[in-house]
Coordinates of C-alpha atoms and ligand atoms in Angstrom, one line a residue:
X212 CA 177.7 -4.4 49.2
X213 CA 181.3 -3.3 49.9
X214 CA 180.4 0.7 50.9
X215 CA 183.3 3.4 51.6
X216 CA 181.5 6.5 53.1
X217 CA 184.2 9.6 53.3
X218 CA 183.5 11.8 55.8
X219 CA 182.4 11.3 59.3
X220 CA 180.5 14.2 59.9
X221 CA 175.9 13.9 60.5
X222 CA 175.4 12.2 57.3
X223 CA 178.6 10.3 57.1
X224 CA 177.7 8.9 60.3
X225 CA 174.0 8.6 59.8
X226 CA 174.7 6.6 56.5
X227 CA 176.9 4.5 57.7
X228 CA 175.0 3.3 61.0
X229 CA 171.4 2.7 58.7
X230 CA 173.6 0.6 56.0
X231 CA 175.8 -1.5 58.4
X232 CA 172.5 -2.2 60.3
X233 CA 171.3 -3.2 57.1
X234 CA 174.4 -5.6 57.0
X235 CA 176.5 -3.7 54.0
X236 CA 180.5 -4.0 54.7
X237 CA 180.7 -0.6 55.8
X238 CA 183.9 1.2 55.7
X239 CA 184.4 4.9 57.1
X240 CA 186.8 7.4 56.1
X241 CA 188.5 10.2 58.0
X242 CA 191.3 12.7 56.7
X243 CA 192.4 12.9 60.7
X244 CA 194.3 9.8 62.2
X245 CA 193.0 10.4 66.3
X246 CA 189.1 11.2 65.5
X247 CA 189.1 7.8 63.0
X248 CA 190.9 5.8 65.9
X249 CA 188.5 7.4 68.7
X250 CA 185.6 6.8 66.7
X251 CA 187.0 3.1 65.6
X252 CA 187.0 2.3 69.3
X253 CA 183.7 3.9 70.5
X254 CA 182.0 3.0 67.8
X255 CA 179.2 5.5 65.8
X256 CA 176.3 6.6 67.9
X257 CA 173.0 7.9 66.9
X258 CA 171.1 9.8 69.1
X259 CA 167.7 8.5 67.8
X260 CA 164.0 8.5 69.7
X261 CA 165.7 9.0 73.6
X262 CA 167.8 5.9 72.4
X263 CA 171.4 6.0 71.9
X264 CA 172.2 3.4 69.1
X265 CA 175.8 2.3 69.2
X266 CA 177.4 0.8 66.0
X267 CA 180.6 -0.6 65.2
X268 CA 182.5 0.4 61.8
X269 CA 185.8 0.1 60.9
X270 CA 187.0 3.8 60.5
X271 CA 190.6 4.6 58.7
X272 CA 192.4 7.6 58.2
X273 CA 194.1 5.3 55.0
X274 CA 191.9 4.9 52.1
X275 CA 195.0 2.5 50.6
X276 CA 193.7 -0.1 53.8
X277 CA 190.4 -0.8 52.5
X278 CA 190.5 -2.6 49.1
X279 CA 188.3 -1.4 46.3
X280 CA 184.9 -0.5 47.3
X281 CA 181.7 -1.2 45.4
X282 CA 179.9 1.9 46.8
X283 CA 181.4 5.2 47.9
X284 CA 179.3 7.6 49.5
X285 CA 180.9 11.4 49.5
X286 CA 179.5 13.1 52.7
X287 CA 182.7 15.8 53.1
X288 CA 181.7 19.7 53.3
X289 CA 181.3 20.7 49.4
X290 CA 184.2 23.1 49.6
X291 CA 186.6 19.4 50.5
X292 CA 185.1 17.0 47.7
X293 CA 187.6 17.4 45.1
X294 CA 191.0 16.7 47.8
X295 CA 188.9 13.9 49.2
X296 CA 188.5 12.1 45.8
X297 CA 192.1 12.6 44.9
X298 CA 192.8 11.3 48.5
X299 CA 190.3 7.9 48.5
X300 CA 191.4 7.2 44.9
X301 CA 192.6 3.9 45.9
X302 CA 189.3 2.7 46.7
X303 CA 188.1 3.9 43.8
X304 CA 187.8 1.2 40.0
X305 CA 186.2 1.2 37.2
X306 CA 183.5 -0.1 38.1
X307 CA 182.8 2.0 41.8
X308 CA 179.9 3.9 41.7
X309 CA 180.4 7.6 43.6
X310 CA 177.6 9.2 45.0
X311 CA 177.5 12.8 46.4
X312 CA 174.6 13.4 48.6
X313 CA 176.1 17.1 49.8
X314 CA 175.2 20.2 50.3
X315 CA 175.8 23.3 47.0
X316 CA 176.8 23.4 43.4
X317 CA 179.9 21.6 41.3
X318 CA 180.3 18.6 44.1
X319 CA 179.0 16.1 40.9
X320 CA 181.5 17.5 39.0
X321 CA 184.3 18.0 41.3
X322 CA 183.8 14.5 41.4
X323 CA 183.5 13.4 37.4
X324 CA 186.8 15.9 37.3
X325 CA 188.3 12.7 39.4
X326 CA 186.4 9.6 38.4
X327 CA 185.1 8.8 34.6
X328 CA 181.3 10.5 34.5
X329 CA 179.5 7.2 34.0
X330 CA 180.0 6.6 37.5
X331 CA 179.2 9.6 38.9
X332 CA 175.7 9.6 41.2
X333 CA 174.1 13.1 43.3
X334 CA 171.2 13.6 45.0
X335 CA 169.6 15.4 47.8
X336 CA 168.8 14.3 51.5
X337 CA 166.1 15.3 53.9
X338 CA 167.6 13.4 56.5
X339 CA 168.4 16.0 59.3
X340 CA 171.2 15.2 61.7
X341 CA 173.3 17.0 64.0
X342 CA 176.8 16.4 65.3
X343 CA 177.3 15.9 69.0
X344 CA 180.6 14.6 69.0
X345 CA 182.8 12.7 67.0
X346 CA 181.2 9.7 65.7
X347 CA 178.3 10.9 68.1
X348 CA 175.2 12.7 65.7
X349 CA 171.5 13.4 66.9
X350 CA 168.9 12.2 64.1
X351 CA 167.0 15.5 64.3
X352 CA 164.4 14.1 61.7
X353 CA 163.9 11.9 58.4
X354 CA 162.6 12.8 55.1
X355 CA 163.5 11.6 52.1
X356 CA 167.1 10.7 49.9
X357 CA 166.9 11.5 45.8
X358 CA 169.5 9.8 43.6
X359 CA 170.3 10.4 40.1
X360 CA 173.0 10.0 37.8
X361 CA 175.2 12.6 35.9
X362 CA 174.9 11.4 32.7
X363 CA 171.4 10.9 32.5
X364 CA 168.7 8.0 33.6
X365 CA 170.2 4.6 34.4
X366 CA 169.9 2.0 35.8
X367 CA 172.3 2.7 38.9
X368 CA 170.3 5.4 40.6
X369 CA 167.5 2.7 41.3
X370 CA 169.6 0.3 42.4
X371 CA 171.0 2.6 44.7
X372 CA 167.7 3.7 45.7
X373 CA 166.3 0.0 46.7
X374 CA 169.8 -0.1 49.0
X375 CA 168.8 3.3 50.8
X376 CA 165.2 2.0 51.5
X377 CA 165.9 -1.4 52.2
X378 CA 168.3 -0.1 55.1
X379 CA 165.2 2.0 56.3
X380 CA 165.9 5.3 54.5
X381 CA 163.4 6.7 52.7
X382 CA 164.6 7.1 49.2
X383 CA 163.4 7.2 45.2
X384 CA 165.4 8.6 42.4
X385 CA 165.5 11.6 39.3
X386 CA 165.8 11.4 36.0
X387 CA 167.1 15.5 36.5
X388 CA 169.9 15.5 38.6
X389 CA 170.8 19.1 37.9
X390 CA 167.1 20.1 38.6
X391 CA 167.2 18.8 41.5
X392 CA 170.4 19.7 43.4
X393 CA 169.1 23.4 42.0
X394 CA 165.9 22.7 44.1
X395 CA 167.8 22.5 47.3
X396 CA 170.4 24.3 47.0
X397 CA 167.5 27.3 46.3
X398 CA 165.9 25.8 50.1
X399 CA 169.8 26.2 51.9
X400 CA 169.6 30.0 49.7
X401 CA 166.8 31.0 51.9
X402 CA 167.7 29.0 55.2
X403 CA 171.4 28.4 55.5
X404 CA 173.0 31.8 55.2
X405 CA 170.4 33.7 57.0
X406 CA 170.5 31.3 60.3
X407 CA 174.6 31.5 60.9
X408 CA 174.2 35.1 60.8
X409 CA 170.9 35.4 62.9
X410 CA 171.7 32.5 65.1
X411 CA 168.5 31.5 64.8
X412 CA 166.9 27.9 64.5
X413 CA 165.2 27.8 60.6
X414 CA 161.6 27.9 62.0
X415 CA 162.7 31.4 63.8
X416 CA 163.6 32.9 60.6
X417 CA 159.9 33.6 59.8
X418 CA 158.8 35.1 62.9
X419 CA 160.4 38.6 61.9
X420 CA 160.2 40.8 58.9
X421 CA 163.4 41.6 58.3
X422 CA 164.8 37.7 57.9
X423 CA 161.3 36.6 56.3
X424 CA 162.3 39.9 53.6
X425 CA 165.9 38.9 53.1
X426 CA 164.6 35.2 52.2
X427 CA 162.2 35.9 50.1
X428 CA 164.3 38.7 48.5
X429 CA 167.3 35.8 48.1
X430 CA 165.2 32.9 47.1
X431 CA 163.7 35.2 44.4
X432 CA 167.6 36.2 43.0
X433 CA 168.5 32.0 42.8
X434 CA 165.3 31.1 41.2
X435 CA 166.0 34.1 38.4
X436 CA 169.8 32.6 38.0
X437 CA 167.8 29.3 37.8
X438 CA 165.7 30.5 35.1
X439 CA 168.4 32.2 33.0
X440 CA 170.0 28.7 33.1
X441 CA 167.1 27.0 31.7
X442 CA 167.0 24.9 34.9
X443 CA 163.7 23.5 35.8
X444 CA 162.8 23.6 39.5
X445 CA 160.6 20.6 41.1
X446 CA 158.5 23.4 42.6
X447 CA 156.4 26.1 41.1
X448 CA 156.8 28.5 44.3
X449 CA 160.2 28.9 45.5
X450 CA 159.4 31.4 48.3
X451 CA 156.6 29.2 49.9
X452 CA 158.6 26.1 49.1
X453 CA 161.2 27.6 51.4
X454 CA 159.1 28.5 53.7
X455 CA 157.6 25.4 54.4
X456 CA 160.7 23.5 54.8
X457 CA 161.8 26.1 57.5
X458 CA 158.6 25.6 58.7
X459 CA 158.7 21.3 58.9
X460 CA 162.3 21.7 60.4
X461 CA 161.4 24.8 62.5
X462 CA 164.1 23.3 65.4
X463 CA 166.8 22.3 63.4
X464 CA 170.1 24.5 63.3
X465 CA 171.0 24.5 59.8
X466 CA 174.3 22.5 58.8
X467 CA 176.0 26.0 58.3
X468 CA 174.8 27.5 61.7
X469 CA 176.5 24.1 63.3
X470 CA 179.5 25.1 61.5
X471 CA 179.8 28.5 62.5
X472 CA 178.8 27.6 65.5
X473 CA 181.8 25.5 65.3
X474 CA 184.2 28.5 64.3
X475 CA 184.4 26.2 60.9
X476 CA 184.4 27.0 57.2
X477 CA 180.5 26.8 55.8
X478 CA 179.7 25.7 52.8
X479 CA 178.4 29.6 51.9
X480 CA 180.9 29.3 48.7
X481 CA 179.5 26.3 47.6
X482 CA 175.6 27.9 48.4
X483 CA 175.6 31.9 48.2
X484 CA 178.9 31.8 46.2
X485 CA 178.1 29.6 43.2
X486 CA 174.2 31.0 42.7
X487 CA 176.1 34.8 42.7
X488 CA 178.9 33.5 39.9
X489 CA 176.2 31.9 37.7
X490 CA 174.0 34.6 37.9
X491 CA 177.2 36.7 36.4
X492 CA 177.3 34.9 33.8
X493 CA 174.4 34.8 32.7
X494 CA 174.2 38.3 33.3
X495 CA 171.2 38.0 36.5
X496 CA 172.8 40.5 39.2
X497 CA 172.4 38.5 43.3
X498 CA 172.9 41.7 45.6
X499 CA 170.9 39.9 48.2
X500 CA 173.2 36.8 47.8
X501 CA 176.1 38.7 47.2
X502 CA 175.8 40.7 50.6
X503 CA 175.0 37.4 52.6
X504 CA 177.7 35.8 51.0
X505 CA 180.6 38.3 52.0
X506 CA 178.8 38.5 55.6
X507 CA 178.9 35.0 56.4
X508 CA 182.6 35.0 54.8
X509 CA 183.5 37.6 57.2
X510 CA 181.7 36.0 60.0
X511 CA 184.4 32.8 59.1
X512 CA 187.0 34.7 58.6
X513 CA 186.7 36.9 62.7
X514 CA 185.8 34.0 64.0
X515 CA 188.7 35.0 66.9
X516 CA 187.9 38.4 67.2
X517 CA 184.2 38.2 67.9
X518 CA 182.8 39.3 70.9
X519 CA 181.2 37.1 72.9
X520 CA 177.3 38.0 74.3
Ligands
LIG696 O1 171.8 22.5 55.4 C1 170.8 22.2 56.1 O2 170.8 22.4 57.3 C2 169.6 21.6 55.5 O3 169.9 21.4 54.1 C3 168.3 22.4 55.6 C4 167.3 21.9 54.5 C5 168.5 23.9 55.5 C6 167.6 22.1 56.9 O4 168.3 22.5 58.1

């Protein structure tokens, strides 16, 4: 299959080394000219096992270069999905598909606000990666890739599905695409904010009160916006459901500790920010998410004022 993955970042990267292993025609996308050329020439390397796996894709900074694609795989930061679709349009026809395996809320519709809806796909990933360099990730651990489609059971999530596993990624799809993105986003709610604050790996966040409080205290404001939205969660606890995932990835650094790490933008807008607004609406009141939210933005925004330890 002809595959366009936009967005070079740990998935982008980790996508596109398992499906041009898996011998897809593999294109990669990058908004920035010099990374796409370095990483053209050095190739995409996965730290993976004490191995590191070199793999050659053609990367371009010029989505008008590649000729329609059959497949494009979004894999931006959430807050960048709606520029990158008006910017890869050329690779995009009719008959496309566009999957959004991201982070947050609205990236499924950011997307169907550029392509028709019918080819719209989202899902969730497990897959934990880490970026070392550019084109360079770590594969911090697998777990499994969920694909559905926006306007309801198809046939096109399973297809997509049988790709992912066939290229050795672990993968199976929904027939509730908005429960599900709900369902993580409600895990990155109790993990993501609290770890760029803290500094702390997500395992680390349940050895003290105070962070295992504020979780709990934050997971329990989401799952009540949840509720009010009539949205059905694949889990019946959502406090020991985020638990336990901070528990199985107890080394990772969560995507938005990397980024602030990184003195980038997070994805807190797209987390923190989207769960708050909803809950206004609907009238469910997110203090908890509401503080973390302006934290982290102020964090982002002093990035060159902080003092150093
Ligand atoms: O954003 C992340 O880092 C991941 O979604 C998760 C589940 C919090 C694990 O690190």
């Amino acid at each position: 299959m002809k595959i366009a993955i936009i967005g070079p970042g740990a998935m982008g990267c980790l996508f596109s080394h398992y499906l041009s292993r898996a011998g897809h025609e593999l294109m990669l996308l990058d908004y920035r000219p010099e990374r796409a050329r370095s990483i053209a020439e050095q190739g995409v390397r996965v730290e993976e096992a004490g191995e590191l796996l070199t793999t050659r894709v053609p990367v371009t900074a010029d989505p008008g270069a590649v000729g329609g694609a059959e497949l494009c795989i979004v894999a931006v930061k959430a807050y960048a999905t709606r520029d990158a679709l008006l910017r890869s349009r050329p690779l995009i026809g009719p008959e496309t598909l566009v999957l959004s395996l991201q982070n947050g809320l609205g990236n499924v519709e950011a997307i169907a606000g550029v392509v028709p809806g019918g080819q719209v796909l989202g899902g969730t990933t497990a897959q934990g990666a880490n970026v070392v360099g550019p084109g360079q990730i770590r594969h911090a651990g697998t777990g499994e890739t969920v694909i559905g489609e926006l306007l309801g059971p198809g046939s096109r999530a399973a297809m997509l599905a049988a790709l992912f596993q066939e290229a050795g990624l672990e993968a199976r799809t929904t027939d509730d695409l908005t429960g599900l993105i709900w369902s993580k986003v409600i895990i990155n709610i109790g993990i993501n904010a609290l770890t760029a604050l803290t500094r702390l790996p997500n395992g680390k966040l349940l050895d003290y009160p105070g962070t295992r409080a504020v979780m709990a205290a934050a997971v329990k404001e989401a799952a009540a916006v949840a509720g009010a939205l009539d949205i059905r969660l694949l889990y019946p606890n959502p406090a020991e459901r985020v638990e336990a995932v901070a528990r199985a990835t107890a080394a990772n650094v969560s995507s938005m500790l990397q980024d602030v790490r990184a003195r980038r933008r997070t994805e807190v807008d797209q987390i923190q920010g989207a769960v708050v607004a909803a809950g206004r609406e609907k009238g469910v009141p997110a203090p908890v998410n509401e503080t973390l939210w302006r934290l982290v933005k102020t964090l982002e925004a002093s990035y060159a004022e902080q003092l150093g330890s």
